[in-house]
């Protein structure tokens, strides 16, 4: 009905009715209506209505409220009673309470530790102001057929300028030029530094740094100025002020850098970490940058940009192809935009997602995986509670019936069981915090992090724990609360028994669900373990045992024959070689290639990365030379080079067998020569990616990585000998050698970590599931004790009773197995597809998982069943 405009508004009256006591309502409403009539006559309708609303709210004062004090007191007493009943039941049923608390404690501990890990992972690079507007430039390269050939997280020198000049939406751009391990000296202190970069002054516009000494505005303006971190300042200058001090920087040349600023150390949660930020003006004053005009190739400069607030990066990306075609000439006859791209990766995605288009599984995947597994382990603990709670509550029907007779409604019964589950969860949480404190050092060592459980400083953790108590308490107690509150009073009191068939089905469903999770985790552990074993034992096509690699320098390269001879003077050093890269590294370097056939020139339409190496490289790594000859003893002239290809390169060039390639003429970059040999394919990079085409040649240009194959005997002495020789050629640098075997295994560290964590979670999941099963079997056997006793009196054997008990649970585990297998295969196939070479999930893996789970379940069931099967039947039949 339409409201009469002359009447006072209705909704304030309804509000008053809801909140005001009956005693005061009529009096207050009468006063309000009188006032309204008076104002209507004096001030008009609108003002009268507005005043009516205002006066109504003024009337909502404590004296006029409905009295609820008595009810609140009753509720308080009621909740006290709920807690009292909860703790009384815990004392009365210690075994079941212990099982419930243990299961919940382990589940919550896992979830809590994973929360700390996830929180740390998600915090990377978020400390910068406006981190959401900062992006890293990523450069994808494409083959002539449009296929992605390689993605670079570094840009060309000119890419930053291009974007800065043509896009006003970009607020600032900063380029980095890494300084290769210079020696830094100050008085008697000298260190080789790995984290020295020359950067543009705009770095302080893009990123957020807190200055301890100096100011950002003039810190990196002048050539040979440098900003250092706080720990670096303490390392070189102790307690003295660093500002204005001079550092000697040596990298074959000597520079004097003046410290113009000290900033706080980079946080651990940063994808980049530099100790020295030298001025870009230094780079410009020492190198003629006017000659470096190409916008293509030479991807050596990390470049970041910050867009203006509100800029849509997707819209900006759509303009990149036109920009590339505008400034870059056709590449081998194709538009630049078809062979090259510039994409923008959000700063906060770098740590979790890695470089787009690269092989391997991003950390983000493991983050989701660990979170899911942690939740599942927690869920198993909750299911334990549900199962045992509903089983035990069947014995509490009379208690429920009496409460209902005394006036308790369904909501009160639900509250009682929810309070009980929250009580269990609270105790479990307290234990979990203690467990987490004990396990954190191990987790930190394992993950190489500094996770902490500081409630006072970590507000989100504090809120998380409070939320977790209620979440787990409500989740675990929801089923018991819902179903137990629906019992009819008469049925509950009549004989203390109810038809709990439906509840049994629910418990069976929960047992099946628990074992689906457990079996899936077991299958996952076996698959990850087998894949790791496959990777490690797979022959990569080169020899990696007893091979040591280390970075050389120009002196070693210029005198390579003498240097290698000196190494080989030690009989424990079997071979040595020098190259630009070694297996387990990245195939990051490439140049344009062209096949030459008389006057005909055919551009190679795919990326062909190179390895510059000496003649001993193939021999040391035992890489099979299928046909042709090795690289020559003497370095050939640039116009008469000897090239060696791998099989993949030969096939991609269109030759059906390696012999066809021998003698063919080609140009590679600035080199021209003939294909002299073909090597068998081998895995230069990890097994995440397929074998790439490669080319080998030798020139006088630097081959900085030294490979040495040593004898397995007296290795410490051999390493000392190597270090002595190294120091003769490079006295200022530390000898930093590594075994190729270790480098090989480092390629799969993420998978190793996944394997270890999966094992831990699987063991915990099995533990929780088994103790839950133990409690459930124990309760079921107590219910069937008289039946078992009668069977024994009638002649049933112990074996027969064990089979009888196991049979019902065996069906549940078989159903769980049938569900878990296809789910696991589907999920694991996705992970295995991140490897170019991987195992297949066969019957063997499935069988092992099934046998393991079934064996543990049978042991768990029999541990309780034997107690009843061997007990004297008189004990249970005495009271009949």
Coordinates of C-alpha atoms in Angstrom, one line a residue, residues 392-807:
X392 CA 30.5 -41.9 20.5
X393 CA 27.5 -39.6 20.4
X394 CA 25.3 -42.6 19.7
X395 CA 25.9 -43.3 23.4
X396 CA 24.8 -39.9 24.4
X397 CA 21.3 -40.1 23.1
X398 CA 19.8 -40.0 26.6
X399 CA 21.8 -36.9 27.5
X400 CA 20.4 -35.3 24.4
X401 CA 16.9 -36.5 25.1
X402 CA 17.0 -35.1 28.7
X403 CA 18.3 -31.7 27.4
X404 CA 15.4 -31.6 25.0
X405 CA 12.9 -32.4 27.7
X406 CA 14.4 -29.6 29.8
X407 CA 13.6 -27.2 27.0
X408 CA 16.7 -27.2 24.8
X409 CA 16.0 -26.6 21.2
X410 CA 17.9 -28.0 18.2
X411 CA 20.0 -24.8 18.1
X412 CA 21.1 -25.4 21.7
X413 CA 22.1 -29.0 21.0
X414 CA 24.0 -27.8 17.9
X415 CA 25.8 -25.2 20.0
X416 CA 26.8 -27.8 22.5
X417 CA 28.5 -30.0 20.0
X418 CA 30.1 -27.1 18.2
X419 CA 31.5 -25.8 21.5
X420 CA 32.8 -29.3 22.1
X421 CA 34.6 -29.4 18.8
X422 CA 36.0 -25.9 19.3
X423 CA 37.3 -27.0 22.7
X424 CA 39.1 -29.9 21.1
X425 CA 40.4 -27.6 18.3
X426 CA 41.7 -25.0 20.9
X427 CA 43.6 -27.7 22.8
X428 CA 45.0 -29.1 19.5
X429 CA 46.0 -25.6 18.4
X430 CA 47.9 -25.0 21.6
X431 CA 49.8 -28.2 21.0
X432 CA 50.3 -27.3 17.4
X433 CA 51.9 -24.0 18.2
X434 CA 54.4 -25.9 20.4
X435 CA 55.0 -28.5 17.7
X436 CA 55.5 -25.7 15.1
X437 CA 58.1 -24.0 17.3
X438 CA 60.0 -27.3 17.5
X439 CA 59.8 -28.0 13.8
X440 CA 60.5 -24.5 12.5
X441 CA 64.3 -24.8 12.6
X442 CA 64.1 -27.9 10.5
X443 CA 61.7 -26.4 8.1
X444 CA 64.0 -23.3 7.8
X445 CA 67.0 -25.5 7.1
X446 CA 65.0 -27.5 4.6
X447 CA 63.6 -24.5 2.7
X448 CA 66.5 -22.1 3.3
X449 CA 64.2 -19.5 4.7
X450 CA 63.9 -17.6 8.0
X451 CA 60.3 -18.3 8.9
X452 CA 59.2 -17.3 12.4
X453 CA 56.2 -17.8 14.6
X454 CA 56.1 -14.4 16.2
X455 CA 52.5 -13.7 17.2
X456 CA 53.2 -10.3 18.6
X457 CA 54.6 -8.9 15.3
X458 CA 52.7 -10.9 12.8
X459 CA 49.1 -9.7 13.0
X460 CA 48.0 -11.7 10.0
X461 CA 49.3 -14.9 11.7
X462 CA 47.4 -14.0 14.9
X463 CA 44.2 -13.5 12.9
X464 CA 44.9 -16.7 11.0
X465 CA 45.1 -18.7 14.2
X466 CA 41.9 -17.3 15.6
X467 CA 40.2 -18.0 12.3
X468 CA 41.7 -21.5 12.2
X469 CA 40.2 -22.4 15.5
X470 CA 36.7 -21.5 14.5
X471 CA 37.1 -22.9 11.0
X472 CA 38.4 -26.3 12.1
X473 CA 36.0 -26.3 15.1
X474 CA 33.0 -25.6 13.0
X475 CA 34.1 -27.9 10.2
X476 CA 34.8 -30.9 12.5
X477 CA 31.8 -30.3 14.6
X478 CA 29.3 -29.4 11.9
X479 CA 28.2 -33.0 11.2
X480 CA 27.8 -34.1 14.8
X481 CA 26.0 -30.8 15.6
X482 CA 23.7 -31.0 12.7
X483 CA 22.6 -34.6 12.9
X484 CA 22.6 -35.1 16.7
X485 CA 20.4 -32.1 17.1
X486 CA 17.7 -33.6 14.9
X487 CA 17.0 -36.7 17.1
X488 CA 13.4 -36.9 18.3
X489 CA 13.1 -36.7 22.1
X490 CA 10.8 -39.7 22.4
X491 CA 13.0 -41.9 20.3
X492 CA 16.1 -40.8 22.2
X493 CA 14.6 -41.6 25.6
X494 CA 12.6 -44.6 24.7
X495 CA 15.4 -47.1 24.8
X496 CA 18.5 -45.1 24.2
X497 CA 18.9 -46.5 20.7
X498 CA 18.3 -45.0 17.3
X499 CA 18.5 -46.2 13.8
X500 CA 22.0 -45.0 13.0
X501 CA 22.2 -46.6 9.6
X502 CA 22.5 -43.3 7.8
X503 CA 25.2 -42.2 10.2
X504 CA 27.1 -45.4 9.5
X505 CA 27.0 -44.7 5.8
X506 CA 28.3 -41.2 6.5
X507 CA 31.2 -42.6 8.6
X508 CA 32.0 -45.1 5.8
X509 CA 32.0 -42.3 3.3
X510 CA 34.4 -40.3 5.5
X511 CA 36.7 -43.3 5.8
X512 CA 36.7 -43.7 2.1
X513 CA 37.4 -40.0 1.6
X514 CA 40.3 -40.2 4.1
X515 CA 41.8 -43.1 2.2
X516 CA 41.3 -41.5 -1.2
X517 CA 43.5 -38.6 0.1
X518 CA 46.0 -41.0 1.7
X519 CA 46.3 -43.3 -1.4
X520 CA 46.6 -40.3 -3.7
X521 CA 49.4 -38.9 -1.6
X522 CA 51.2 -42.2 -1.6
X523 CA 50.9 -42.5 -5.4
X524 CA 52.2 -38.9 -5.7
X525 CA 55.2 -39.6 -3.5
X526 CA 56.1 -42.8 -5.5
X527 CA 55.7 -41.0 -8.9
X528 CA 57.8 -37.9 -7.8
X529 CA 60.4 -40.2 -6.4
X530 CA 60.6 -42.4 -9.5
X531 CA 60.7 -39.3 -11.8
X532 CA 63.6 -37.9 -9.8
X533 CA 65.4 -41.3 -9.9
X534 CA 64.7 -41.4 -13.7
X535 CA 66.3 -37.9 -14.1
X536 CA 69.3 -38.7 -12.0
X537 CA 70.0 -42.0 -13.6
X538 CA 69.2 -41.0 -17.2
X539 CA 72.4 -40.8 -19.1
X540 CA 72.4 -37.2 -20.4
X541 CA 74.7 -38.0 -23.3
X542 CA 77.8 -36.6 -21.7
X543 CA 80.1 -37.7 -18.8
X544 CA 79.6 -35.8 -15.6
X545 CA 81.5 -37.9 -13.0
X546 CA 84.7 -36.4 -11.6
X547 CA 84.3 -33.3 -13.7
X548 CA 85.1 -29.9 -12.0
X549 CA 84.3 -26.6 -13.5
X550 CA 85.4 -23.1 -12.5
X551 CA 85.5 -19.6 -14.1
X552 CA 88.8 -18.6 -15.7
X553 CA 90.1 -15.2 -16.8
X554 CA 91.7 -13.5 -19.7
X555 CA 95.2 -14.7 -18.8
X556 CA 94.1 -18.3 -18.7
X557 CA 92.3 -17.9 -22.1
X558 CA 95.2 -16.0 -23.7
X559 CA 97.7 -18.7 -22.6
X560 CA 95.4 -21.6 -22.7
X561 CA 97.9 -24.1 -24.0
X562 CA 100.4 -23.3 -21.3
X563 CA 97.7 -23.1 -18.7
X564 CA 96.3 -26.5 -19.6
X565 CA 99.7 -28.1 -19.8
X566 CA 100.4 -26.9 -16.3
X567 CA 97.2 -28.5 -15.1
X568 CA 97.9 -31.8 -16.8
X569 CA 101.3 -31.9 -15.2
X570 CA 99.5 -33.3 -12.2
X571 CA 98.9 -37.0 -13.0
X572 CA 95.6 -36.8 -11.0
X573 CA 94.2 -34.4 -13.6
X574 CA 93.2 -36.5 -16.6
X575 CA 91.8 -33.9 -19.0
X576 CA 91.1 -30.2 -19.3
X577 CA 89.1 -28.0 -21.7
X578 CA 87.9 -24.4 -22.0
X579 CA 84.6 -23.2 -23.3
X580 CA 82.0 -20.5 -23.0
X581 CA 79.4 -22.7 -21.4
X582 CA 79.3 -26.3 -20.0
X583 CA 76.4 -28.8 -19.8
X584 CA 73.8 -28.0 -17.0
X585 CA 74.0 -24.4 -18.0
X586 CA 71.7 -22.4 -20.3
X587 CA 72.0 -22.2 -24.1
X588 CA 71.6 -18.4 -24.0
X589 CA 74.0 -17.3 -26.8
X590 CA 73.1 -17.4 -30.4
X591 CA 73.8 -15.6 -33.7
X592 CA 72.1 -15.5 -37.1
X593 CA 73.0 -18.5 -39.3
X594 CA 72.9 -18.8 -43.1
X595 CA 73.6 -21.8 -45.3
X596 CA 75.8 -21.0 -48.3
X597 CA 75.5 -22.9 -51.6
X598 CA 77.4 -21.0 -54.3
X599 CA 75.6 -17.8 -54.7
X600 CA 72.5 -19.1 -53.0
X601 CA 72.1 -18.1 -49.4
X602 CA 69.4 -19.7 -47.2
X603 CA 68.7 -18.1 -43.8
X604 CA 68.4 -20.6 -40.9
X605 CA 64.9 -20.0 -39.6
X606 CA 65.3 -21.3 -36.1
X607 CA 67.5 -20.3 -33.2
X608 CA 70.9 -22.0 -33.2
X609 CA 72.7 -21.4 -30.0
X610 CA 76.5 -21.8 -29.9
X611 CA 79.2 -23.2 -27.6
X612 CA 82.6 -21.8 -28.2
X613 CA 85.0 -24.5 -27.1
X614 CA 88.5 -25.9 -27.7
X615 CA 89.3 -29.3 -29.2
X616 CA 89.3 -31.1 -25.9
X617 CA 85.7 -30.2 -25.0
X618 CA 84.0 -33.1 -26.7
X619 CA 86.7 -35.5 -25.5
X620 CA 86.5 -34.5 -21.9
X621 CA 82.7 -34.7 -21.8
X622 CA 82.8 -37.9 -23.9
X623 CA 80.3 -36.5 -26.3
X624 CA 79.9 -38.9 -29.3
X625 CA 81.2 -37.6 -32.6
X626 CA 78.9 -39.4 -35.0
X627 CA 80.6 -38.4 -38.2
X628 CA 83.3 -36.0 -39.5
X629 CA 86.1 -34.6 -37.4
X630 CA 86.6 -32.8 -34.1
X631 CA 87.5 -29.1 -33.8
X632 CA 91.0 -28.5 -35.2
X633 CA 94.1 -28.1 -33.0
X634 CA 94.8 -24.7 -34.2
X635 CA 92.2 -22.0 -34.1
X636 CA 91.1 -21.4 -37.7
X637 CA 90.6 -18.0 -39.3
X638 CA 87.2 -16.4 -39.1
X639 CA 86.5 -17.0 -42.8
X640 CA 87.6 -20.6 -42.7
X641 CA 85.9 -21.9 -39.6
X642 CA 85.2 -25.5 -38.6
X643 CA 81.6 -26.0 -37.3
X644 CA 80.2 -29.0 -35.5
X645 CA 76.4 -29.5 -35.2
X646 CA 74.3 -31.8 -33.1
X647 CA 71.8 -34.2 -34.6
X648 CA 68.8 -32.0 -33.9
X649 CA 70.4 -29.1 -35.8
X650 CA 71.1 -31.4 -38.7
X651 CA 67.5 -32.6 -38.8
X652 CA 66.1 -29.1 -38.5
X653 CA 68.3 -28.0 -41.4
X654 CA 66.6 -30.6 -43.6
X655 CA 69.3 -33.3 -43.9
X656 CA 68.1 -36.8 -43.3
X657 CA 71.4 -38.1 -42.0
X658 CA 74.5 -36.6 -40.5
X659 CA 76.8 -37.4 -43.4
X660 CA 74.8 -35.1 -45.6
X661 CA 75.8 -32.1 -43.5
X662 CA 79.6 -32.7 -43.7
X663 CA 81.3 -30.2 -46.0
X664 CA 78.4 -27.9 -46.3
X665 CA 79.3 -24.2 -46.2
X666 CA 77.6 -21.8 -43.8
X667 CA 77.9 -18.4 -42.1
X668 CA 77.4 -18.0 -38.4
X669 CA 77.4 -14.5 -37.1
X670 CA 80.6 -13.0 -38.4
X671 CA 82.2 -16.4 -39.1
X672 CA 82.2 -18.3 -42.3
X673 CA 83.3 -21.9 -42.7
X674 CA 82.3 -25.5 -43.3
X675 CA 80.4 -28.1 -41.2
X676 CA 83.1 -30.6 -40.3
X677 CA 81.4 -32.8 -37.8
X678 CA 78.1 -33.9 -36.2
X679 CA 77.8 -35.0 -32.6
X680 CA 75.2 -37.2 -31.1
X681 CA 72.4 -35.4 -29.3
X682 CA 72.9 -34.8 -25.6
X683 CA 71.0 -32.9 -22.8
X684 CA 73.0 -29.7 -22.4
X685 CA 70.1 -28.2 -20.4
X686 CA 67.9 -30.0 -17.9
X687 CA 65.4 -32.7 -18.8
X688 CA 62.6 -30.1 -18.4
X689 CA 63.3 -29.0 -21.9
X690 CA 63.8 -31.0 -25.1
X691 CA 67.2 -31.1 -26.8
X692 CA 67.9 -27.8 -28.7
X693 CA 69.9 -27.5 -31.9
X694 CA 73.5 -26.5 -31.2
X695 CA 76.7 -25.5 -33.0
X696 CA 80.3 -25.7 -31.8
X697 CA 83.3 -23.8 -33.0
X698 CA 86.5 -22.3 -31.7
X699 CA 87.9 -18.8 -32.0
X700 CA 90.4 -16.7 -30.1
X701 CA 87.5 -15.0 -28.3
X702 CA 87.2 -15.7 -24.6
X703 CA 86.3 -19.1 -23.3
X704 CA 86.1 -18.4 -19.6
X705 CA 84.9 -21.7 -18.2
X706 CA 87.5 -24.3 -17.4
X707 CA 86.5 -27.9 -17.2
X708 CA 88.8 -30.4 -15.5
X709 CA 88.4 -34.2 -15.2
X710 CA 90.2 -35.6 -12.2
X711 CA 91.0 -38.9 -10.7
X712 CA 88.7 -40.1 -7.9
X713 CA 91.8 -40.7 -5.7
X714 CA 93.4 -38.0 -3.6
X715 CA 90.8 -35.4 -4.5
X716 CA 91.6 -32.9 -1.8
X717 CA 95.3 -32.7 -3.0
X718 CA 94.1 -32.3 -6.5
X719 CA 91.8 -29.5 -5.6
X720 CA 94.6 -27.8 -3.7
X721 CA 96.8 -28.1 -6.8
X722 CA 94.1 -26.6 -9.0
X723 CA 93.7 -23.7 -6.6
X724 CA 97.4 -23.0 -6.6
X725 CA 97.6 -22.9 -10.4
X726 CA 94.4 -20.7 -10.4
X727 CA 95.9 -18.2 -7.9
X728 CA 99.0 -17.8 -10.1
X729 CA 96.8 -16.6 -12.9
X730 CA 94.2 -14.8 -10.8
X731 CA 95.7 -13.9 -7.4
X732 CA 92.9 -11.5 -6.4
X733 CA 90.0 -13.9 -6.9
X734 CA 88.8 -16.8 -4.8
X735 CA 88.9 -20.2 -6.3
X736 CA 85.2 -21.2 -6.7
X737 CA 85.0 -24.6 -8.3
X738 CA 82.1 -26.9 -8.4
X739 CA 81.5 -30.5 -9.4
X740 CA 79.4 -31.0 -12.5
X741 CA 77.5 -33.7 -10.7
X742 CA 76.3 -31.2 -8.1
X743 CA 75.4 -28.7 -10.8
X744 CA 73.4 -31.4 -12.5
X745 CA 71.5 -32.2 -9.4
X746 CA 70.9 -28.6 -8.7
X747 CA 68.7 -28.4 -11.8
X748 CA 66.2 -30.5 -10.0
X749 CA 66.3 -29.0 -6.5
X750 CA 62.6 -27.9 -6.7
X751 CA 61.6 -31.5 -7.6
X752 CA 63.8 -32.8 -4.8
X753 CA 62.1 -30.4 -2.3
X754 CA 58.7 -31.5 -3.7
X755 CA 59.6 -35.1 -3.2
X756 CA 60.8 -34.6 0.4
X757 CA 57.8 -32.5 1.4
X758 CA 55.4 -35.0 -0.2
X759 CA 57.0 -37.8 1.8
X760 CA 56.6 -35.9 5.0
X761 CA 52.9 -35.0 4.3
X762 CA 52.2 -38.5 3.2
X763 CA 53.6 -40.0 6.4
X764 CA 51.5 -37.5 8.4
X765 CA 48.4 -38.2 6.3
X766 CA 48.8 -42.0 6.8
X767 CA 49.4 -41.4 10.5
X768 CA 46.3 -39.4 11.0
X769 CA 44.2 -41.7 8.9
X770 CA 45.5 -44.8 10.7
X771 CA 44.9 -43.4 14.2
X772 CA 41.4 -42.4 13.1
X773 CA 40.8 -45.9 11.8
X774 CA 42.2 -47.3 15.0
X775 CA 39.7 -45.3 17.0
X776 CA 36.8 -46.2 14.8
X777 CA 37.6 -49.9 14.7
X778 CA 38.1 -49.9 18.5
X779 CA 34.7 -48.3 19.0
X780 CA 33.0 -50.6 16.5
X781 CA 34.5 -53.7 18.2
X782 CA 33.2 -52.5 21.5
X783 CA 29.8 -52.2 20.1
X784 CA 30.1 -55.8 18.6
X785 CA 31.9 -57.3 21.6
X786 CA 29.0 -59.5 22.5
X787 CA 28.4 -60.6 18.9
X788 CA 32.1 -61.6 18.7
X789 CA 31.8 -63.4 22.0
X790 CA 28.8 -65.4 20.9
X791 CA 30.7 -66.4 17.7
X792 CA 33.6 -67.6 19.8
X793 CA 31.3 -69.6 22.0
X794 CA 29.9 -71.2 18.9
X795 CA 33.4 -72.2 17.7
X796 CA 34.6 -69.2 15.6
X797 CA 38.4 -69.1 15.3
X798 CA 40.6 -66.1 15.9
X799 CA 41.4 -66.0 12.2
X800 CA 37.8 -66.1 11.3
X801 CA 37.0 -63.2 13.5
X802 CA 39.9 -61.2 12.1
X803 CA 38.7 -61.9 8.6
X804 CA 35.2 -60.8 9.6
X805 CA 36.4 -57.5 11.0
X806 CA 38.8 -56.8 8.1
X807 CA 36.3 -57.6 5.5

